[in-house]
Coordinates of C-alpha atoms in Angstrom, one line a residue:
Chain H
I27 CA -67.3 -52.8 -70.3
A28 CA -64.2 -51.4 -70.0
G29 CA -61.6 -53.9 -70.3
I30 CA -61.5 -57.5 -70.3
T31 CA -64.2 -59.2 -68.2
Q32 CA -64.6 -62.7 -67.6
A33 CA -67.4 -65.4 -66.4
P34 CA -67.9 -67.0 -63.8
T35 CA -65.8 -65.6 -61.2
S36 CA -65.7 -68.7 -59.2
Q37 CA -67.3 -72.1 -60.2
I38 CA -67.3 -76.0 -58.3
L39 CA -67.7 -78.6 -61.0
A40 CA -68.1 -82.1 -60.7
A41 CA -65.5 -84.4 -62.4
G42 CA -66.5 -85.1 -65.8
R43 CA -69.1 -81.8 -66.5
R44 CA -68.5 -79.5 -69.2
M45 CA -67.3 -75.8 -68.6
T46 CA -67.3 -73.1 -71.3
L47 CA -65.0 -69.5 -69.2
R48 CA -66.3 -67.2 -70.9
C49 CA -64.2 -64.0 -72.1
T50 CA -65.0 -60.6 -73.9
Q51 CA -63.2 -57.6 -73.9
D52 CA -64.0 -54.2 -75.9
M53 CA -60.4 -52.6 -76.6
R54 CA -60.7 -54.2 -80.4
H55 CA -57.5 -56.3 -79.5
N56 CA -56.1 -58.5 -82.2
A57 CA -54.5 -61.4 -80.6
M58 CA -56.0 -62.7 -76.9
Y59 CA -55.0 -65.4 -74.8
W60 CA -55.5 -67.8 -71.8
Y61 CA -53.7 -68.8 -69.3
R62 CA -53.4 -70.7 -66.2
Q63 CA -52.4 -69.8 -63.0
D64 CA -50.9 -72.8 -60.4
L65 CA -48.9 -72.1 -56.8
G66 CA -45.5 -72.2 -57.0
L67 CA -45.6 -72.0 -61.2
G68 CA -45.6 -69.3 -63.6
L69 CA -48.4 -68.4 -65.9
R70 CA -49.2 -71.3 -68.7
L71 CA -50.6 -70.3 -71.8
I72 CA -53.6 -72.9 -72.5
H73 CA -54.5 -71.7 -76.2
Y74 CA -53.9 -68.4 -78.3
S75 CA -55.3 -66.4 -80.8
N76 CA -53.5 -63.8 -83.3
T77 CA -56.9 -62.5 -84.6
A78 CA -60.8 -63.3 -85.4
G79 CA -61.1 -66.9 -86.9
T80 CA -57.5 -68.4 -85.6
T81 CA -56.1 -70.0 -82.7
G82 CA -53.2 -71.9 -81.6
K83 CA -52.2 -74.6 -78.7
G84 CA -50.0 -73.1 -75.8
E85 CA -47.9 -74.7 -73.9
V86 CA -50.5 -76.6 -71.8
P87 CA -53.7 -77.2 -74.5
D88 CA -54.3 -81.0 -73.7
G89 CA -57.9 -81.0 -72.1
Y90 CA -58.8 -77.5 -73.2
S91 CA -60.5 -75.9 -76.7
V92 CA -61.3 -72.2 -77.8
S93 CA -63.1 -70.4 -80.6
R94 CA -63.0 -67.1 -81.8
A95 CA -65.6 -66.4 -84.1
N96 CA -65.0 -62.9 -83.4
T97 CA -62.6 -60.4 -82.0
D98 CA -64.5 -59.3 -79.0
D99 CA -64.9 -63.5 -77.7
F100 CA -62.9 -65.6 -76.7
P101 CA -64.6 -68.8 -74.9
L102 CA -62.6 -71.4 -73.0
T103 CA -64.5 -74.6 -73.3
L104 CA -63.2 -77.9 -70.8
A105 CA -64.6 -80.6 -72.8
S106 CA -65.1 -83.3 -69.6
A107 CA -63.1 -81.9 -66.6
V108 CA -60.6 -83.2 -64.1
P109 CA -59.5 -82.3 -61.1
S110 CA -55.5 -81.3 -62.5
Q111 CA -57.6 -79.0 -64.2
T112 CA -58.5 -76.7 -60.6
S113 CA -57.0 -73.7 -61.0
V114 CA -57.4 -69.7 -61.4
Y115 CA -57.3 -69.3 -65.6
F116 CA -56.7 -65.7 -66.7
C117 CA -58.0 -64.1 -70.1
A118 CA -55.7 -62.0 -71.6
S119 CA -55.6 -59.4 -74.6
S120 CA -53.1 -57.8 -76.8
P121 CA -53.1 -55.0 -79.2
G122 CA -51.6 -57.6 -81.8
M123 CA -49.2 -55.4 -84.2
E124 CA -46.2 -56.7 -85.3
G125 CA -42.6 -56.0 -83.9
G126 CA -45.1 -54.2 -80.9
Q127 CA -44.2 -53.8 -77.6
E128 CA -47.3 -56.0 -77.2
T129 CA -48.3 -55.6 -73.4
Q130 CA -51.3 -57.9 -72.3
Y131 CA -53.7 -57.0 -70.1
F132 CA -55.2 -59.1 -67.8
G133 CA -58.8 -60.3 -67.1
P134 CA -60.3 -61.1 -63.7
G135 CA -59.8 -64.7 -63.6
T136 CA -62.2 -67.4 -62.9
R137 CA -61.3 -69.2 -60.6
L138 CA -62.1 -73.0 -60.8
L139 CA -62.3 -76.1 -58.3
V140 CA -63.5 -79.7 -60.0
L141 CA -64.1 -82.1 -57.5
Chain K
G8 CA -35.9 -75.6 -72.1
Q9 CA -36.7 -72.9 -70.9
N10 CA -36.4 -71.0 -67.6
I11 CA -37.2 -67.9 -66.0
D12 CA -35.4 -68.0 -62.0
Q13 CA -37.0 -65.4 -59.3
P14 CA -36.8 -65.5 -55.2
T15 CA -39.7 -67.1 -53.9
E16 CA -40.1 -64.6 -51.9
M17 CA -38.3 -61.6 -50.2
T18 CA -39.1 -59.4 -46.7
A19 CA -38.8 -55.9 -46.9
T20 CA -39.3 -52.8 -44.6
E21 CA -41.6 -49.4 -45.7
G22 CA -40.1 -47.0 -47.2
A23 CA -36.8 -48.9 -47.6
I24 CA -35.4 -49.9 -51.5
V25 CA -36.2 -53.4 -52.7
Q26 CA -34.4 -54.9 -55.6
I27 CA -36.3 -58.1 -57.5
N28 CA -34.0 -60.8 -59.5
C29 CA -35.1 -62.5 -62.8
T30 CA -32.5 -64.4 -64.9
Y31 CA -33.7 -66.3 -68.2
Q32 CA -32.7 -69.2 -70.4
T33 CA -35.1 -68.8 -73.5
S34 CA -35.3 -69.7 -76.7
G35 CA -34.8 -66.3 -78.8
F36 CA -36.1 -62.7 -76.2
N37 CA -38.0 -60.2 -77.7
G38 CA -38.3 -58.2 -75.1
L39 CA -38.4 -59.2 -70.9
F40 CA -42.1 -57.5 -68.9
W41 CA -42.5 -56.9 -65.1
Y42 CA -46.2 -57.3 -63.9
Q43 CA -47.5 -57.1 -60.6
Q44 CA -50.1 -59.2 -59.0
H45 CA -52.1 -58.6 -55.9
A46 CA -53.7 -61.9 -53.6
G47 CA -56.4 -62.5 -55.9
E48 CA -56.3 -60.0 -58.5
A49 CA -54.9 -60.1 -61.9
P50 CA -51.6 -59.5 -63.2
T51 CA -50.8 -55.8 -64.1
F52 CA -48.7 -54.4 -66.3
L53 CA -45.5 -52.6 -64.6
S54 CA -42.4 -52.4 -67.2
Y55 CA -40.8 -53.5 -70.7
N56 CA -37.4 -53.6 -71.5
V57 CA -36.4 -54.7 -75.4
L58 CA -33.4 -52.8 -74.7
D59 CA -30.3 -52.9 -72.1
G60 CA -30.2 -50.6 -69.6
L61 CA -32.6 -49.4 -66.9
E62 CA -35.8 -48.0 -67.7
E63 CA -37.2 -45.4 -64.6
K64 CA -41.2 -45.1 -64.1
G65 CA -41.8 -43.2 -61.1
R66 CA -40.6 -45.6 -57.5
F67 CA -40.2 -48.4 -59.8
S68 CA -37.2 -48.7 -62.6
S69 CA -36.4 -51.7 -64.7
F70 CA -33.1 -53.7 -65.2
L71 CA -32.0 -55.2 -68.1
S72 CA -28.4 -57.4 -69.6
R73 CA -29.4 -59.8 -72.3
S74 CA -25.5 -60.9 -72.8
K75 CA -25.7 -61.9 -68.7
G76 CA -30.3 -63.3 -69.2
Y77 CA -30.9 -60.8 -66.0
S78 CA -32.9 -58.6 -65.6
Y79 CA -34.1 -56.3 -61.6
L80 CA -36.8 -55.0 -60.7
L81 CA -35.7 -51.8 -58.3
L82 CA -38.5 -50.2 -56.1
K83 CA -37.9 -47.7 -53.9
E84 CA -39.7 -46.0 -51.1
L85 CA -41.2 -48.9 -50.1
Q86 CA -45.4 -48.3 -49.4
M87 CA -47.4 -51.6 -47.6
K88 CA -49.5 -51.2 -51.3
D89 CA -46.7 -52.5 -52.9
S90 CA -47.7 -55.8 -50.7
A91 CA -47.8 -58.3 -53.8
S92 CA -46.4 -61.1 -56.7
Y93 CA -44.1 -59.5 -58.6
L94 CA -44.0 -62.0 -62.1
C95 CA -40.6 -61.6 -64.9
A96 CA -41.7 -62.5 -67.9
V97 CA -40.3 -62.6 -71.3
R98 CA -41.0 -62.8 -74.8
D99 CA -39.0 -65.5 -76.9
S100 CA -38.7 -66.1 -80.3
N101 CA -42.2 -67.4 -81.2
Y102 CA -43.3 -64.1 -80.1
Q103 CA -45.1 -65.8 -77.0
L104 CA -44.2 -65.0 -72.8
I105 CA -42.5 -67.5 -70.9
W106 CA -43.6 -66.2 -67.1
G107 CA -41.3 -67.0 -64.2
A108 CA -43.3 -68.5 -60.5
G109 CA -43.4 -65.0 -59.0
T110 CA -41.9 -63.4 -56.2
K111 CA -44.0 -62.5 -53.0
L112 CA -43.0 -59.1 -51.8
I113 CA -44.1 -58.7 -47.9
I114 CA -43.0 -55.1 -46.7
K115 CA -43.3 -54.3 -43.0
P116 CA -43.7 -51.3 -41.2

């Protein structure tokens, strides 16, 4: 593994189903993020984690949950998918050092279609 | 509210120079980032500005004026591979990134 991986690459999901998007990084970064990207809109933060064991809500958290049991993994769960959650989901990570540049590095994305 | 404005789309010619502008209104400022995103791919980091002035990195330069809430990304000697979307993002007082919708740059031969 090099950098950040996400799985699955793409998924078609029936409305009402539960789905977990996986994200793993091998850079030992403290901070991790989940974004959604929709046409014509900027990346919007769903949830974030500044360090293992802690999580926080971003701009659009409703309908999503996350956990951060260890440094490497940051799964995103849709408890009951709705069509408005159709989007491209990007996981990102940054070193998590206060006062630093804190560049975020992105995974390849998961393309989700909810029908 | 917080807002990042960029042009939706720009067209330029191979070998030329293009300037992509970004204006922002955010609650606090802790740095401005430019990312490149090719169609169907993830955003990749291009540049970071936290102080006023110009940062140069090869063919790409980024400028910041904090007093004007303004930045631009300058791309020189354009190549076809520069066809992509360019995303401007500002880190606010909570150290969260606020993203613009991106500027799609089309390069013509």
